[in-house]
Coordinates of C-alpha atoms in Angstrom, one line a residue:
X1 CA -83.5 -13.9 -55.8
X2 CA -82.4 -11.2 -53.3
X3 CA -81.4 -13.6 -50.7
X4 CA -79.5 -15.7 -53.3
X5 CA -77.7 -12.7 -54.8
X6 CA -76.4 -11.7 -51.3
X7 CA -75.7 -15.4 -50.6
X8 CA -73.4 -15.5 -53.9
X9 CA -71.7 -12.1 -52.9
X10 CA -71.1 -13.3 -49.8
X11 CA -69.7 -16.7 -50.8
X12 CA -67.3 -14.5 -53.3
X13 CA -66.1 -12.1 -50.2
X14 CA -65.0 -15.3 -48.2
X15 CA -63.4 -17.2 -51.0
X16 CA -61.6 -13.8 -52.6
X17 CA -60.5 -13.0 -48.8
X18 CA -58.9 -16.3 -48.3
X19 CA -56.4 -16.2 -50.7
X20 CA -53.9 -14.1 -48.8
X21 CA -54.3 -16.0 -45.7
X22 CA -50.6 -17.1 -45.6
X23 CA -49.5 -13.5 -45.7
X24 CA -50.6 -13.2 -42.2
X25 CA -47.7 -12.8 -39.9
X26 CA -47.1 -15.3 -37.6
X27 CA -44.0 -17.3 -36.0
X28 CA -43.3 -20.2 -38.4
X29 CA -40.4 -22.9 -37.4
X30 CA -39.5 -23.4 -41.1
X31 CA -35.7 -24.7 -40.4
X32 CA -32.8 -22.4 -41.6
X33 CA -30.4 -25.1 -40.4
X34 CA -29.9 -27.8 -38.0
X35 CA -30.6 -27.6 -34.3
X36 CA -28.3 -25.9 -32.1
X37 CA -28.2 -27.2 -28.4
X38 CA -27.3 -24.5 -25.7
X39 CA -26.8 -24.9 -22.1
X40 CA -27.5 -21.8 -20.1
X41 CA -29.2 -20.1 -17.1
X42 CA -32.6 -18.1 -17.6
X43 CA -31.6 -14.6 -16.8
X44 CA -35.5 -13.7 -17.5
X45 CA -38.9 -15.0 -18.8
X46 CA -41.2 -12.3 -20.2
X47 CA -44.5 -14.3 -20.7
X48 CA -46.8 -11.8 -22.5
X49 CA -43.8 -11.7 -25.5
X50 CA -43.2 -15.6 -25.1
X51 CA -39.6 -15.0 -24.9
X52 CA -36.6 -16.8 -22.4
X53 CA -33.5 -14.3 -22.1
X54 CA -30.5 -16.9 -21.6
X55 CA -27.0 -16.3 -20.6
X56 CA -24.7 -19.0 -21.6
X57 CA -20.7 -19.8 -21.2
X58 CA -18.6 -16.8 -22.2
X59 CA -21.3 -14.2 -21.4
X60 CA -23.1 -14.9 -24.6
X61 CA -26.8 -13.6 -24.4
X62 CA -29.8 -15.1 -26.1
X63 CA -33.5 -13.8 -26.6
X64 CA -35.5 -17.3 -27.5
X65 CA -39.1 -17.4 -28.3
X66 CA -41.1 -20.3 -27.0
X67 CA -44.7 -21.2 -28.6
X68 CA -47.3 -23.5 -27.4
X69 CA -46.1 -26.5 -28.7
X70 CA -42.5 -26.0 -26.9
X71 CA -41.8 -28.9 -24.9
X72 CA -40.3 -28.2 -21.7
X73 CA -39.2 -31.3 -19.3
X74 CA -38.0 -31.2 -15.8
X75 CA -37.0 -34.6 -13.7
X76 CA -38.8 -36.6 -16.6
X77 CA -42.2 -34.8 -16.3
X78 CA -43.5 -32.2 -18.7
X79 CA -44.4 -28.7 -18.0
X80 CA -45.8 -25.7 -19.5
X81 CA -43.0 -23.2 -20.8
X82 CA -44.8 -20.5 -18.6
X83 CA -43.6 -22.4 -15.5
X84 CA -39.9 -21.6 -16.6
X85 CA -38.4 -19.2 -13.9
X86 CA -35.2 -17.1 -13.4
X87 CA -32.3 -18.4 -12.3
X88 CA -33.4 -22.1 -13.9
X89 CA -30.1 -23.8 -15.6
X90 CA -31.4 -25.2 -18.8
X91 CA -30.6 -27.2 -22.0
X92 CA -32.4 -25.6 -25.2
X93 CA -32.4 -26.8 -28.7
X94 CA -32.8 -23.9 -30.9
X95 CA -33.9 -23.3 -34.4
X96 CA -33.9 -19.9 -36.4
X97 CA -37.2 -19.3 -38.0
X98 CA -37.8 -17.9 -41.3
X99 CA -38.1 -14.6 -39.4
X100 CA -34.5 -14.5 -38.2
X101 CA -36.0 -14.9 -34.6
X102 CA -34.4 -17.9 -32.3
X103 CA -37.2 -20.5 -31.2
X104 CA -36.8 -23.4 -28.7
X105 CA -38.3 -26.5 -30.0
X106 CA -37.5 -28.4 -26.3
X107 CA -36.1 -27.0 -23.3
X108 CA -34.7 -29.6 -20.7
X109 CA -34.3 -27.9 -16.8
X110 CA -31.0 -29.5 -15.4
X111 CA -30.9 -27.3 -12.5
X112 CA -33.5 -25.0 -10.5
X113 CA -31.9 -21.5 -9.4
X114 CA -35.7 -20.6 -8.1
X115 CA -36.3 -19.1 -4.9
X116 CA -34.7 -20.9 -2.0
X117 CA -34.4 -20.3 1.6
X118 CA -31.0 -18.4 0.8
X119 CA -32.5 -15.9 -1.2
X120 CA -30.6 -12.9 -1.1
X121 CA -32.1 -9.1 -0.7
X122 CA -30.2 -6.4 -2.0
X123 CA -30.6 -3.0 -1.6
X124 CA -29.1 -0.8 -4.6
X125 CA -28.6 2.7 -6.0
X126 CA -27.4 4.1 -9.0
X127 CA -27.9 5.8 -12.4
X128 CA -30.4 4.5 -14.8
X129 CA -28.5 3.6 -18.2
X130 CA -31.5 1.7 -20.1
X131 CA -34.9 1.3 -19.8
X132 CA -37.5 -1.3 -21.7
X133 CA -40.8 -0.8 -21.0
X134 CA -41.9 -3.5 -23.0
X135 CA -39.7 -6.0 -21.4
X136 CA -39.9 -4.7 -18.1
X137 CA -36.3 -4.5 -17.6
X138 CA -33.9 -1.5 -16.5
X139 CA -30.1 -1.2 -16.5
X140 CA -28.6 0.7 -13.4
X141 CA -25.1 2.0 -12.9
X142 CA -24.0 1.4 -9.2
X143 CA -22.1 4.1 -7.4
X144 CA -19.2 1.6 -7.6
X145 CA -19.6 1.2 -11.4
X146 CA -21.2 -2.0 -11.7
X147 CA -24.0 -2.5 -14.2
X148 CA -26.9 -4.2 -12.9
X149 CA -30.1 -5.4 -14.8
X150 CA -33.1 -5.3 -13.0
X151 CA -36.2 -7.3 -13.8
X152 CA -39.8 -5.6 -13.0
X153 CA -42.2 -9.0 -12.7
X154 CA -45.6 -9.0 -13.9
X155 CA -46.9 -9.6 -10.2
X156 CA -45.2 -6.3 -9.0
X157 CA -47.5 -4.1 -7.3
X158 CA -49.4 -1.2 -9.2
X159 CA -47.3 1.4 -6.9
X160 CA -43.9 -0.2 -8.2
X161 CA -45.4 -0.6 -11.9
X162 CA -46.2 3.1 -12.1
X163 CA -42.9 4.2 -10.7
X164 CA -41.0 1.8 -13.1
X165 CA -43.3 3.5 -15.7
X166 CA -42.0 7.0 -14.7
X167 CA -38.2 6.3 -14.8
X168 CA -36.2 7.7 -17.5
X169 CA -32.4 7.5 -18.4
X170 CA -30.4 9.4 -16.3
X171 CA -32.4 9.2 -13.4
X172 CA -30.9 8.3 -9.9
X173 CA -33.1 5.5 -8.1
X174 CA -33.0 3.5 -5.0
X175 CA -34.2 0.2 -5.2
X176 CA -34.5 -3.2 -3.5
X177 CA -34.8 -6.5 -5.3
X178 CA -34.1 -10.2 -4.9
X179 CA -30.5 -11.3 -6.3
X180 CA -30.9 -13.5 -9.1
X181 CA -26.9 -13.6 -10.2
X182 CA -23.9 -11.4 -9.2
X183 CA -25.4 -8.6 -11.9
X184 CA -29.2 -9.2 -12.1
X185 CA -32.2 -8.5 -9.8
X186 CA -35.9 -9.0 -9.5
X187 CA -37.2 -5.7 -8.1
X188 CA -39.3 -5.7 -5.2
X189 CA -39.7 -2.2 -4.7
X190 CA -38.4 1.5 -5.1
X191 CA -37.0 3.3 -2.2

């Protein structure tokens, strides 16, 4: 009798606990309109948040989420979205999800801007204007007045990541980075 009552209570708990399962927050791709196609250069990739940061014509910036089902193609072959790199030139089919965020349905790599033999290393110094620890990004105003975006890759040394976590707005810093575009660098080391 006791085990029957326990089984009945367990079954009731399971059934009643499942009625609100649809309320659990998760990305949804319920379309809020037709897909939009954007051609852009990848400024950065946040693998932890599964986001691509895109720069399109007219200095238009996009933060686009990708999911495990996002299709990525390059030269007719499929690749995981995690293989995308800053500097890649892409065509992205976007949809706005029910949560008002942009999601990539499909990404087609039309040109690679990854590391090349002519990779430029640049030493810069200036005042920190913005820090995003979650995204691994800081903005630096150089002595010449140029605003630079510095990406801190997940593969950075423990020393570099520790130093990044101690940077505050207003700090004057010197660093070395790999140039991704005219105003964007990937941090190699603080100096």
